[in-house]
Coordinates of C-alpha atoms in Angstrom, one line a residue:
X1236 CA 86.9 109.0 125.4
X1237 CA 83.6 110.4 125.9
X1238 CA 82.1 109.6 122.4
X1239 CA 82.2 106.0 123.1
X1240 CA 84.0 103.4 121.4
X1241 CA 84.0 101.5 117.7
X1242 CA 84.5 97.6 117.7
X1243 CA 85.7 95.9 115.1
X1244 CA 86.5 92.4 115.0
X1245 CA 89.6 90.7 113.5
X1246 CA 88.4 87.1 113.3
X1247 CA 89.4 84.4 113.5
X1248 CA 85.8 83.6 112.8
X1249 CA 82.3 84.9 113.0
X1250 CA 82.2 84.5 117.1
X1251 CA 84.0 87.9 117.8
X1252 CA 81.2 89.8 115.4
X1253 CA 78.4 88.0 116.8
X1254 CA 79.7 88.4 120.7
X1255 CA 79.8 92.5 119.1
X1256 CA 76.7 92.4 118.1
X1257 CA 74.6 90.9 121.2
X1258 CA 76.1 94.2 123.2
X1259 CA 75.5 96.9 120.7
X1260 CA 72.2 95.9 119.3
X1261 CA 71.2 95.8 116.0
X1262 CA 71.9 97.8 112.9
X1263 CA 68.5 99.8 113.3
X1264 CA 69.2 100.3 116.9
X1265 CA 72.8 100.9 117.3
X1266 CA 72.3 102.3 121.1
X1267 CA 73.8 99.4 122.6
X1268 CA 75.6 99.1 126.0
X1269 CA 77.6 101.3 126.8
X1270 CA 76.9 103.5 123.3
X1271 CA 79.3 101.7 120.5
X1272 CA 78.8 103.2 117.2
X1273 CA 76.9 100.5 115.3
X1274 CA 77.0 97.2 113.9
X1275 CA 78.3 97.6 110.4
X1276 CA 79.7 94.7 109.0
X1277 CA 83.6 94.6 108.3
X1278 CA 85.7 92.5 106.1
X1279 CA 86.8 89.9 108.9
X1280 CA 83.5 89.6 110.5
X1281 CA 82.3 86.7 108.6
X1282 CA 85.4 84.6 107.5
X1283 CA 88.1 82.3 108.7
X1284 CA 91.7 83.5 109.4
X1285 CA 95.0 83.1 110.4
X1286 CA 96.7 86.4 112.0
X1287 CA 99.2 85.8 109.5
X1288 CA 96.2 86.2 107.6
X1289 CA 95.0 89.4 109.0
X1290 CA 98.5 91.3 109.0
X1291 CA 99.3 90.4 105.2
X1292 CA 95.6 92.0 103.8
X1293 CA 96.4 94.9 106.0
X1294 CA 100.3 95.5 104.7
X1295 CA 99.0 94.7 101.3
X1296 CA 95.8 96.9 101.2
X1297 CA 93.6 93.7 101.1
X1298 CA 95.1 92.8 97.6
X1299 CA 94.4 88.8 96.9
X1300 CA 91.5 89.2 99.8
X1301 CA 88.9 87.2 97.5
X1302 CA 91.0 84.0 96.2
X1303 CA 91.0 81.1 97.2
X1304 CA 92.2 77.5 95.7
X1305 CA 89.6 75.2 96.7
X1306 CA 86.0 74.5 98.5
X1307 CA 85.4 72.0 101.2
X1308 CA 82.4 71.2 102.5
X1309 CA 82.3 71.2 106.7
X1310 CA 79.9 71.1 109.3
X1311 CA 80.5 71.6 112.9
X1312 CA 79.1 68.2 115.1
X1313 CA 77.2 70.8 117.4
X1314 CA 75.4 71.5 114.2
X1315 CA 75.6 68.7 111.9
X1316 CA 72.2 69.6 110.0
X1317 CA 74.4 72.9 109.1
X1318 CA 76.9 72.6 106.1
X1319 CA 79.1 75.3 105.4
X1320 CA 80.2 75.9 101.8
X1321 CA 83.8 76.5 102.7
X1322 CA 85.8 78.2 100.2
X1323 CA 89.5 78.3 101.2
X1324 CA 93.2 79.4 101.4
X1325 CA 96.2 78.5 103.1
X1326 CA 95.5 81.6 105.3
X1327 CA 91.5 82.2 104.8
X1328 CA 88.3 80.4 104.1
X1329 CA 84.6 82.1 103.7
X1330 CA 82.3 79.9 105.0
X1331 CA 79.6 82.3 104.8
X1332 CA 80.1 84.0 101.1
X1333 CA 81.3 83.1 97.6
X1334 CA 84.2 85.1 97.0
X1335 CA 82.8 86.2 93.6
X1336 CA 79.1 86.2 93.8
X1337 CA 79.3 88.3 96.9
X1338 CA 82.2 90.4 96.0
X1339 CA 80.6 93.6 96.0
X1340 CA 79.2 93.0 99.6
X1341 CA 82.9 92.3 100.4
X1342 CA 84.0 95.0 98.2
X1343 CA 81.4 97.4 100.6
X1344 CA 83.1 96.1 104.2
X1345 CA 86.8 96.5 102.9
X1346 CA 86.3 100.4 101.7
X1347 CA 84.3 100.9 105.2
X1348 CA 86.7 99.5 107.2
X1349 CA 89.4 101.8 105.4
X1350 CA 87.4 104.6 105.9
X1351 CA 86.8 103.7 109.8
X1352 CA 90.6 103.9 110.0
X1353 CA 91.8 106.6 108.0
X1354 CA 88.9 108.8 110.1
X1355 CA 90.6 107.4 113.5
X1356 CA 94.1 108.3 112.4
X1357 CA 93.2 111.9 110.9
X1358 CA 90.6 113.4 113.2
X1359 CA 91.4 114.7 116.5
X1360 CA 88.4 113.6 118.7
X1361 CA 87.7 110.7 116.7
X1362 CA 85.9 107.5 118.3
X1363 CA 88.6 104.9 119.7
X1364 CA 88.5 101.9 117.3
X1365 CA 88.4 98.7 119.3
X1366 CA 89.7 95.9 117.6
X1367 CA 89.2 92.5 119.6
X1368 CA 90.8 89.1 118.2
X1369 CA 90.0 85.7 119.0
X1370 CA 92.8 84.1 118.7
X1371 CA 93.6 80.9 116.8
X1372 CA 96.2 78.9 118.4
X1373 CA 98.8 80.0 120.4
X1374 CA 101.7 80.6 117.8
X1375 CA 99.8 83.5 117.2
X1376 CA 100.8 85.5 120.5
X1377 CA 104.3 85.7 118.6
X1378 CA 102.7 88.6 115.8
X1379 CA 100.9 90.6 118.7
X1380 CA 103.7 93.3 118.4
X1381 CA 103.9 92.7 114.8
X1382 CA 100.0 93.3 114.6
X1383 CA 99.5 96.3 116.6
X1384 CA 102.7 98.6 115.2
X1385 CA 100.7 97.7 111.6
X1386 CA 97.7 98.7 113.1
X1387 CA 98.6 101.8 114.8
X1388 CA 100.1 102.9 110.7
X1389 CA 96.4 102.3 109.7
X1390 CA 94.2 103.8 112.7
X1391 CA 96.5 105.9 114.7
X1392 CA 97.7 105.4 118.1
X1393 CA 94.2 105.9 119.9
X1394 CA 93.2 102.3 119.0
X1395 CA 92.9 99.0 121.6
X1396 CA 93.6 95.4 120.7
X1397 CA 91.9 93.0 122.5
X1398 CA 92.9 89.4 122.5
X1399 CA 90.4 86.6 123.6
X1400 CA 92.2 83.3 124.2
X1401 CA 90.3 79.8 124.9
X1402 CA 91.7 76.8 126.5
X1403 CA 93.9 78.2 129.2
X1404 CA 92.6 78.4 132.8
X1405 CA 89.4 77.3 134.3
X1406 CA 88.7 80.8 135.9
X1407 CA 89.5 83.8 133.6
X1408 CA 92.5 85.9 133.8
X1409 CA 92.6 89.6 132.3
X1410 CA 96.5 90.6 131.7
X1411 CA 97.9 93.9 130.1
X1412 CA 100.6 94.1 127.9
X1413 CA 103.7 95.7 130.1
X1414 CA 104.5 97.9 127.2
X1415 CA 101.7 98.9 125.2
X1416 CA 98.9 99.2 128.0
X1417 CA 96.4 99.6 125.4
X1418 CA 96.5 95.7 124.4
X1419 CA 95.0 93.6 126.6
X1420 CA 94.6 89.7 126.9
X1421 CA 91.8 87.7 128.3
X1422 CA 92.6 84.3 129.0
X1423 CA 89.6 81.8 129.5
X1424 CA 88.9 77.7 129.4
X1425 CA 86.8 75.6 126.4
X1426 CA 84.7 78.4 124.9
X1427 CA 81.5 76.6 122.9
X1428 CA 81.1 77.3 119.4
X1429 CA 77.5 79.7 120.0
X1430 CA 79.2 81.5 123.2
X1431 CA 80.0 85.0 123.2
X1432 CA 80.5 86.3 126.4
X1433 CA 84.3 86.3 126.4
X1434 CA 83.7 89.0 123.6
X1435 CA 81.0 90.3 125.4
X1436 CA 83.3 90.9 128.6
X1437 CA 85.8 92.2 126.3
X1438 CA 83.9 95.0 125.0
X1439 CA 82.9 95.7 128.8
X1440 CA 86.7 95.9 129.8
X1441 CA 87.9 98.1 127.7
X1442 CA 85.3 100.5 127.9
X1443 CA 86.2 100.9 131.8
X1444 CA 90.1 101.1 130.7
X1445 CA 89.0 103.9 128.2
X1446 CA 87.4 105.5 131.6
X1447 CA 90.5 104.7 133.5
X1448 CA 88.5 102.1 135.6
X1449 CA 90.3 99.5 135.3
X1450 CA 92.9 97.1 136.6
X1451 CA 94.5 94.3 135.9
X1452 CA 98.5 92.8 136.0
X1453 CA 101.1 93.6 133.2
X1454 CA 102.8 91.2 131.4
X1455 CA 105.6 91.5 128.9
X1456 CA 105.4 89.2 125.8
X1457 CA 108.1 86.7 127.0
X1458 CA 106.1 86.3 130.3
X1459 CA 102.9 85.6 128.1
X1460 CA 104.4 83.1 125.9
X1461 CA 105.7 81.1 128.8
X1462 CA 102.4 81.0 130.3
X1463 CA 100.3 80.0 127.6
X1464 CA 99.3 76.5 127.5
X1465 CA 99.7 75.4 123.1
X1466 CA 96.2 75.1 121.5
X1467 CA 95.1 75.1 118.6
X1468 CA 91.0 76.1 117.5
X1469 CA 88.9 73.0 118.1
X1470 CA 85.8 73.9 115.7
X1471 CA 88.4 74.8 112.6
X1472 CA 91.3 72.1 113.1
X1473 CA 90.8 68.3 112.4
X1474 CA 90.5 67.6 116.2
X1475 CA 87.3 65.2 118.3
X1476 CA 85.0 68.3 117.4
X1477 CA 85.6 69.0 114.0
X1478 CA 86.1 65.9 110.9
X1479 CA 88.6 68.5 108.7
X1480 CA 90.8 71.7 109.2
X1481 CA 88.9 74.1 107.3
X1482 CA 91.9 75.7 106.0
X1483 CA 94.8 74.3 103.7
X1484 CA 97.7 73.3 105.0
X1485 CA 100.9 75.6 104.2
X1486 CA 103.5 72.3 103.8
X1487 CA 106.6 74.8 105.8
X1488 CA 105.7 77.3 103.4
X1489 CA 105.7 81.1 104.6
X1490 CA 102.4 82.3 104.6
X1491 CA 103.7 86.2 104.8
X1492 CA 104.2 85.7 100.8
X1493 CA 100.8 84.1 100.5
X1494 CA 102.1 81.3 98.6
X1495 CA 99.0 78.9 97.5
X1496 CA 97.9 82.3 95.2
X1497 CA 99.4 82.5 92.1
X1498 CA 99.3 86.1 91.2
X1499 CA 101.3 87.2 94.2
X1500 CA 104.4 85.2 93.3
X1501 CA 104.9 87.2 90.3
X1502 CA 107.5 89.9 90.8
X1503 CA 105.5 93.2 92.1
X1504 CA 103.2 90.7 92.1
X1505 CA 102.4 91.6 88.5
X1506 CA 101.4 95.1 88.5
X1507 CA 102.6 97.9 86.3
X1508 CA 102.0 100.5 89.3
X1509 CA 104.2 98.5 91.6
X1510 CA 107.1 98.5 89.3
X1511 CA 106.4 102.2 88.6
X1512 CA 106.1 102.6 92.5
X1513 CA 110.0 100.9 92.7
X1514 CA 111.8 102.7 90.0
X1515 CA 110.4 106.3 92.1
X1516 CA 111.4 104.7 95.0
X1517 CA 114.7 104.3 94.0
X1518 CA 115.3 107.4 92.2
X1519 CA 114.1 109.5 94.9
X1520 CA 111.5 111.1 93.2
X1521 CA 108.9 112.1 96.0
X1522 CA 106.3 113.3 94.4
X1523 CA 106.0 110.6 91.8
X1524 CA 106.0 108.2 94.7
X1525 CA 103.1 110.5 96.0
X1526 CA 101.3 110.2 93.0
X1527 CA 101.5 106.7 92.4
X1528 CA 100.4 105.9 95.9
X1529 CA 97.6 107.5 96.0
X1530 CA 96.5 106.6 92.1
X1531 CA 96.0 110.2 91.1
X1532 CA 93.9 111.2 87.6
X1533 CA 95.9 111.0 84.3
X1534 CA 96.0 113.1 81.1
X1535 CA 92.6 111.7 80.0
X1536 CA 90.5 112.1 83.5
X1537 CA 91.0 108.6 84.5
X1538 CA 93.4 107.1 87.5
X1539 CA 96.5 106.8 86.6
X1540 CA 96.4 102.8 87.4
X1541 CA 93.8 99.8 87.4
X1542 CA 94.3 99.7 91.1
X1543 CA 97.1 101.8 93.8
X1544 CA 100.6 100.7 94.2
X1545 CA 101.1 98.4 97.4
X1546 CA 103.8 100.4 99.8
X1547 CA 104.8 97.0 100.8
X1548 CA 105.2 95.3 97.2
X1549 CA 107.9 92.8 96.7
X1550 CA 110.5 91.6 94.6
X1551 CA 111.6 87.7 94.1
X1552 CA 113.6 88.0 97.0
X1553 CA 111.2 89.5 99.1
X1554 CA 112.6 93.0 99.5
X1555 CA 110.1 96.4 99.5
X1556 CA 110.4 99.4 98.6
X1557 CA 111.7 100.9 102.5
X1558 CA 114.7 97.8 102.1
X1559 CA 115.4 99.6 98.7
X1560 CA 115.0 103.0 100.1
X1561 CA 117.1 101.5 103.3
X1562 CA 120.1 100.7 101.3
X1563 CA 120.1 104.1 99.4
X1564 CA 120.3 106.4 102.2
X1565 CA 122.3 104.3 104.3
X1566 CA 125.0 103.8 101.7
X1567 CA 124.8 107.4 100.7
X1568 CA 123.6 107.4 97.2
X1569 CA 120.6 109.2 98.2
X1570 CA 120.6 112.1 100.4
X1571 CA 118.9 111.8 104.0
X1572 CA 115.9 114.7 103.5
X1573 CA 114.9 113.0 100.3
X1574 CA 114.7 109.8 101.6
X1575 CA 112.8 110.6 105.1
X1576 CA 110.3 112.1 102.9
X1577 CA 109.6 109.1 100.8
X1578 CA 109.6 107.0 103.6
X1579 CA 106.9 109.6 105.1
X1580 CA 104.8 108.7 102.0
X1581 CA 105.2 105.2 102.3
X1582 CA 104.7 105.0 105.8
X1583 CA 101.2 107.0 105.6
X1584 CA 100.5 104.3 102.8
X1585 CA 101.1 102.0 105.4
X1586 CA 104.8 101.1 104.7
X1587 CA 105.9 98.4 107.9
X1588 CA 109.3 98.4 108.8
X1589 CA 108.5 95.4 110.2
X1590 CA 108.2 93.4 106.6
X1591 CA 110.8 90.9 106.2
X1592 CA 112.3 89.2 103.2
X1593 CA 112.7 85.9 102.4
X1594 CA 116.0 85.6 104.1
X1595 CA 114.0 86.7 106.8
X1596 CA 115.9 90.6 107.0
X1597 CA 113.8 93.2 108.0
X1598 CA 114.0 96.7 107.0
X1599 CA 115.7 98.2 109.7
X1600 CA 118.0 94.8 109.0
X1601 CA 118.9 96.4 106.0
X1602 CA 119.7 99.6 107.0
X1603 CA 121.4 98.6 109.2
X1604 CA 123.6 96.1 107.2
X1605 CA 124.1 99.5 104.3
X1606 CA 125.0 101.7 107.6
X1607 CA 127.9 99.3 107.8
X1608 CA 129.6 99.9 104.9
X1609 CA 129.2 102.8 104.4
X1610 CA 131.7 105.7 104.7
X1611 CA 130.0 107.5 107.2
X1612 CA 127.5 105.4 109.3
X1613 CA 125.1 108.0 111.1
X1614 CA 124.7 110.2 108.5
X1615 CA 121.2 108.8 107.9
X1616 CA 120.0 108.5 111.7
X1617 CA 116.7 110.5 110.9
X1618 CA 115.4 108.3 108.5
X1619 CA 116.5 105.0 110.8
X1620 CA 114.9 106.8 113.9
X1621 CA 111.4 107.4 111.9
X1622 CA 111.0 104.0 110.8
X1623 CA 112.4 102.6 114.1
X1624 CA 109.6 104.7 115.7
X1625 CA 107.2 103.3 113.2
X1626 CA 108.1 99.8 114.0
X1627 CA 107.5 100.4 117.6
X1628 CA 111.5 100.1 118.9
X1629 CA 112.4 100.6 122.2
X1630 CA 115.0 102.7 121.6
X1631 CA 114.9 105.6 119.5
X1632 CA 117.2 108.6 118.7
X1633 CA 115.1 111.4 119.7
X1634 CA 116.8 113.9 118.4
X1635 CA 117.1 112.4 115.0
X1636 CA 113.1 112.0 114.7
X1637 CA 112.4 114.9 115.8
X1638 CA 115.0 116.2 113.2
X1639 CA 113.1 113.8 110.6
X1640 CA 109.8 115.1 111.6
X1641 CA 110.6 118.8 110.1
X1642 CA 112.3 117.4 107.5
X1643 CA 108.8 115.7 106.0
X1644 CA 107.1 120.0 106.7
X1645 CA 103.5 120.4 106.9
X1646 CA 101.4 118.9 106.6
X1647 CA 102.9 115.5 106.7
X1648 CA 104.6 116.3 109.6
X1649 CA 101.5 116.7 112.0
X1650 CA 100.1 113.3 110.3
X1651 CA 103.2 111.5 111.1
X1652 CA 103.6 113.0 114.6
X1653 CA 100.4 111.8 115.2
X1654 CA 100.6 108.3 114.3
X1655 CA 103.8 108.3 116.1
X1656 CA 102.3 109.6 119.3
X1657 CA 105.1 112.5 119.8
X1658 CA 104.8 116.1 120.9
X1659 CA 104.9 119.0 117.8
X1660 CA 107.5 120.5 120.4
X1661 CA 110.2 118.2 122.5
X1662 CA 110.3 119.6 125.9
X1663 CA 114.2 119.1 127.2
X1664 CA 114.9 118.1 130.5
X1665 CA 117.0 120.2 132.6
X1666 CA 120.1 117.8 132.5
X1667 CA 119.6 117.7 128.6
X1668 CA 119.4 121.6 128.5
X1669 CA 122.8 121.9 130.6
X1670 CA 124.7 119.4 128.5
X1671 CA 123.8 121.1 125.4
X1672 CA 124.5 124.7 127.1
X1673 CA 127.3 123.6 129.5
X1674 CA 128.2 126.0 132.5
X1675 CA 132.0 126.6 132.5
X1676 CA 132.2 124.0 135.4
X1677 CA 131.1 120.6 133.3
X1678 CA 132.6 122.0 129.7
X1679 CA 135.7 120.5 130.2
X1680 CA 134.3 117.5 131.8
X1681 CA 132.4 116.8 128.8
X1682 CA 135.4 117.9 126.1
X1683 CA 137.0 115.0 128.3
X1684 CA 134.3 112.6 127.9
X1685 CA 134.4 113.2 124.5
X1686 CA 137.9 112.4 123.9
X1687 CA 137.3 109.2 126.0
X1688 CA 134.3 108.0 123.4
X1689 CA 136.2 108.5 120.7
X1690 CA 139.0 106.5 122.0
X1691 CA 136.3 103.6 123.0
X1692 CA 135.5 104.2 119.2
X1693 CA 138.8 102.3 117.7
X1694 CA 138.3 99.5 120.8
X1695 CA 137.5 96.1 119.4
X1696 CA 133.4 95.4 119.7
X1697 CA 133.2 93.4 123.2
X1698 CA 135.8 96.0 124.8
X1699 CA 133.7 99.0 123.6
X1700 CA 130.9 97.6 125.2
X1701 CA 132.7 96.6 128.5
X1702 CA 134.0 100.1 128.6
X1703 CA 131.2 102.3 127.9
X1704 CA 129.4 100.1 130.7
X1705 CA 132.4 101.0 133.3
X1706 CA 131.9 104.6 132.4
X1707 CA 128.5 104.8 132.7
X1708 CA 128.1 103.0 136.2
X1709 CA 130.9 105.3 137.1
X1710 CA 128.8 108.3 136.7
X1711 CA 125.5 107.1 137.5
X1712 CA 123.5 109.6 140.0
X1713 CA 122.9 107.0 142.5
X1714 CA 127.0 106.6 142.4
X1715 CA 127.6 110.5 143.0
X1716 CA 125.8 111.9 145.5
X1717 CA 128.3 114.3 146.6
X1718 CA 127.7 116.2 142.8
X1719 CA 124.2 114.8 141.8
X1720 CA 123.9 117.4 139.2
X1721 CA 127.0 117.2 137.4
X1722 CA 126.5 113.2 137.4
X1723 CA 123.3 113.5 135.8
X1724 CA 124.3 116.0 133.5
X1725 CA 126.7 113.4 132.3
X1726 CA 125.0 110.7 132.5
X1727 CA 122.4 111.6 130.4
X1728 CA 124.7 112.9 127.8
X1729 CA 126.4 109.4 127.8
X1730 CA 123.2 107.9 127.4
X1731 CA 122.9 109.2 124.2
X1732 CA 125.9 108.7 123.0
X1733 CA 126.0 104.8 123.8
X1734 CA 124.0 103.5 121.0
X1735 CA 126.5 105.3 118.5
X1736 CA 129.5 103.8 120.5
X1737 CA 128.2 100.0 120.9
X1738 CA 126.9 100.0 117.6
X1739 CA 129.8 101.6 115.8

């Protein structure tokens, strides 16, 4: 990138901050190899976490980041003359700090990492954030894609996640994810409690990536999980090295609701801007939902709020505001430019689609499940397609987030276009741009096509798909060489049409 990079590590203890720190140098002299930014502590640099850990403080703005329910004393048997005052969660421990004594010091790392963010997903130019992971036990490959879509809504698309993972293979293997080339994995064998040079090595690879230097094979996530031998952190887990699991057990509980902390099973989790943040949600009102998010001054010079509304609050089944928002648009009782710009505001609040409720629906779930019903089912395609792109989908309706994008105007729509990694214009393809200006040769090809979809449109669900597949390898370019340009023409144009026809 040419202004170097900005590590930042995301547990799942102190090892990834102190492998950091041995190749940046110190606070004072924060020229390291190859010219990081600095050594500035962050909030996951000195605890103990799950990555179900990491991905609820992020959705939930680092709300409930300080409690925990009990302390237990631990010292590793490499260092039995140390003793760790470990005060712990189901999902975090600080071995390090007391969550209230050093709560400004916390309090400090928390608004610096926000700003580190914010200043990587605003600014054009702005040094790529690296955040690296030592991973936990394997389970945790599962929330990779979970992890980085949340990221990407918190530092922009510019960012690398780096996983480090211990116990796999005697001689290490570097892997890229297939889909998202900017995650990498390093696989290694028994990494010692005091060793950093996976991290180091980590910090080194991505630095020749971000030059274009490296290489190294793709995987795709199923791949990965196949490969993976199960594992689970020696040093933190009751295991030969370590006497107790340094965090509480969950008992088949779902740490996504944080459950061992008592203030976040209250509905909004108790707070009065949450509930005000639901009720504008569901009216439609965007600017209140604007205001509330972002805790504006009231009548008497003072934020409106003790603290900002969470854009991923929940209700005592679970539900946020985007499933509320979801089943509004989608069943027609708000209309589609209001709604895609409330879910713009909540999405630059962070808003994930990906938040599930306790029945385990997602967001795009529930639109899906109000598109059903309703009377007219792609009427709210925009707002679907910006949250889909949010979420990191394969597939999404171009057109209709593009046709969300100038819905949100400036300047929301450059912020979002950003974040979403798309074009401020969408350059058409020359089969695209004869489909949608058809010479007099393919129009009545395509007015006969489109007779043909709608007539696949009254076909029972296994049929529909069975036909559309027929139709499609039928006109396939590879199929039609005699007329290559009409085929693609047509193919494209069936393309997309087929996600309105299987899904109908």
């Amino acid at each position: 990138g040419g202004r170097g990079m900005w590590p930042v590590s995301l547990g799942n203890r102190c090892c990834a901050k102190l492998g950091i720190d041995e190749c940046t140098g110190s606070s004072t002299h924060p020229d390291g190899y190859p010219k990081w930014h600095g050594t500035e502590y962050l909030p996951f640099d000195s605890i103990l976490t799950t990555l179900e850990a990491v991905i609820f403080f992020l959705r939930h703005n680092f709300a409930y980041f300080f409690h925990f329910n009990s302390c237990l004393d631990v010292s590793p048997r490499q260092c039995p003359h140390v003793v760790f005052h470990n005060y712990r969660s189901t999902i975090h421990s600080f071995p390090h700090h007391h969550p209230n004594l050093d709560g400004d010091k916390l309090c400090r790392r928390i608004e610096r990492f926000r700003l580190l963010c914010h200043h990587s997903r605003e600014a054009r130019g702005a040094r790529t954030p690296l955040f690296i992971r030592f991973l936990g036990c394997n389970e945790e490959f599962s929330l990779v894609e979970e992890l980085y879509s949340l990221l990407r809504l918190w530092a922009g698309p510019g960012l690398r996640l780096f996983f480090v993972c211990m116990m796999q293979r005697r001689e290490p293997l570097l892997l890229r994810h297939a889909r998202f080339p900017r995650i990498h994995f390093y696989l290694v064998g028994r990494v010692m409690v005091m060793d950093f040079k996976p991290i180091r090595e980590a910090c080194r690879f991505a630095v020749y990536d971000e030059a274009g230097l490296l290489k190294c094979k793709s995987v795709t996530s199923r791949e990965l999980k196949k490969m993976v031998v199960p594992f689970k952190d020696p040093y933190t887990t009751k295991s030969d090295d370590c006497d107790e699991t340094w965090l509480r057990p969950l008992d088949g509980r779902d740490p996504a609701f944080f459950p061992d902390c008592p203030a976040a099973q209250k509905p909004h989790q108790g707070s009065h801007a949450n509930d005000s943040l639901r009720a504008a949600v569901r009216r439609g009102g965007v600017e209140e939902v604007r205001a509330i998010l972002q805790n504006r001054e009231g009548p008497y010079g003072r934020p409106s709020f003790k603290s900002p509304a969470d854009a991923n609050t929940w209700d005592n089944g679970g539900r946020t505001p985007l499933h509320d928002l979801c089943d509004l648009a989608a069943g027609g009782r708000l209309s589609v430019a209001r709604a895609v710009l409330v879910a713009g505001e909540l999405l630059l609040a962070h808003g994930d689609p990906r938040c599930r409720d306790k029945g385990g629906l997602s967001v795009l779930d529930a639109f899906e499940q109000a598109s059903a019903k309703a009377k007219e089912p792609g009427a709210a395609a925009p707002l679907r397609a910006l949250l889909a792109a949010a979420a990191l989908e394969e597939a999404v309706d171009a057109a209709a987030l593009y046709s969300a994008l100038e819905m949100l105007g400036e300047p929301r729509r450059g912020q979002m276009a950003r974040i979403l990694a798309v074009g401020g214009l969408r350059p058409l393809g020359e089969a695209e741009l004869t489909w949608r200006n058809p010479p007099p040769d393919s129009e009545s090809i395509i007015a006969e096509l489109e007779e043909q979809l709608r007539a696949f449109e009254k076909l029972p669900e296994l049929q529909r798909k069975k036909e559309m597949k027929k139709l499609m390898l039928e006109w396939h370019p590879d199929k039609n060489a005699d007329r290559l340009s009409l085929a693609t023409t047509v193919f494209q144009y069936l393309q997309t049409k087929k996600g309105d026809i299987i899904n109908k």
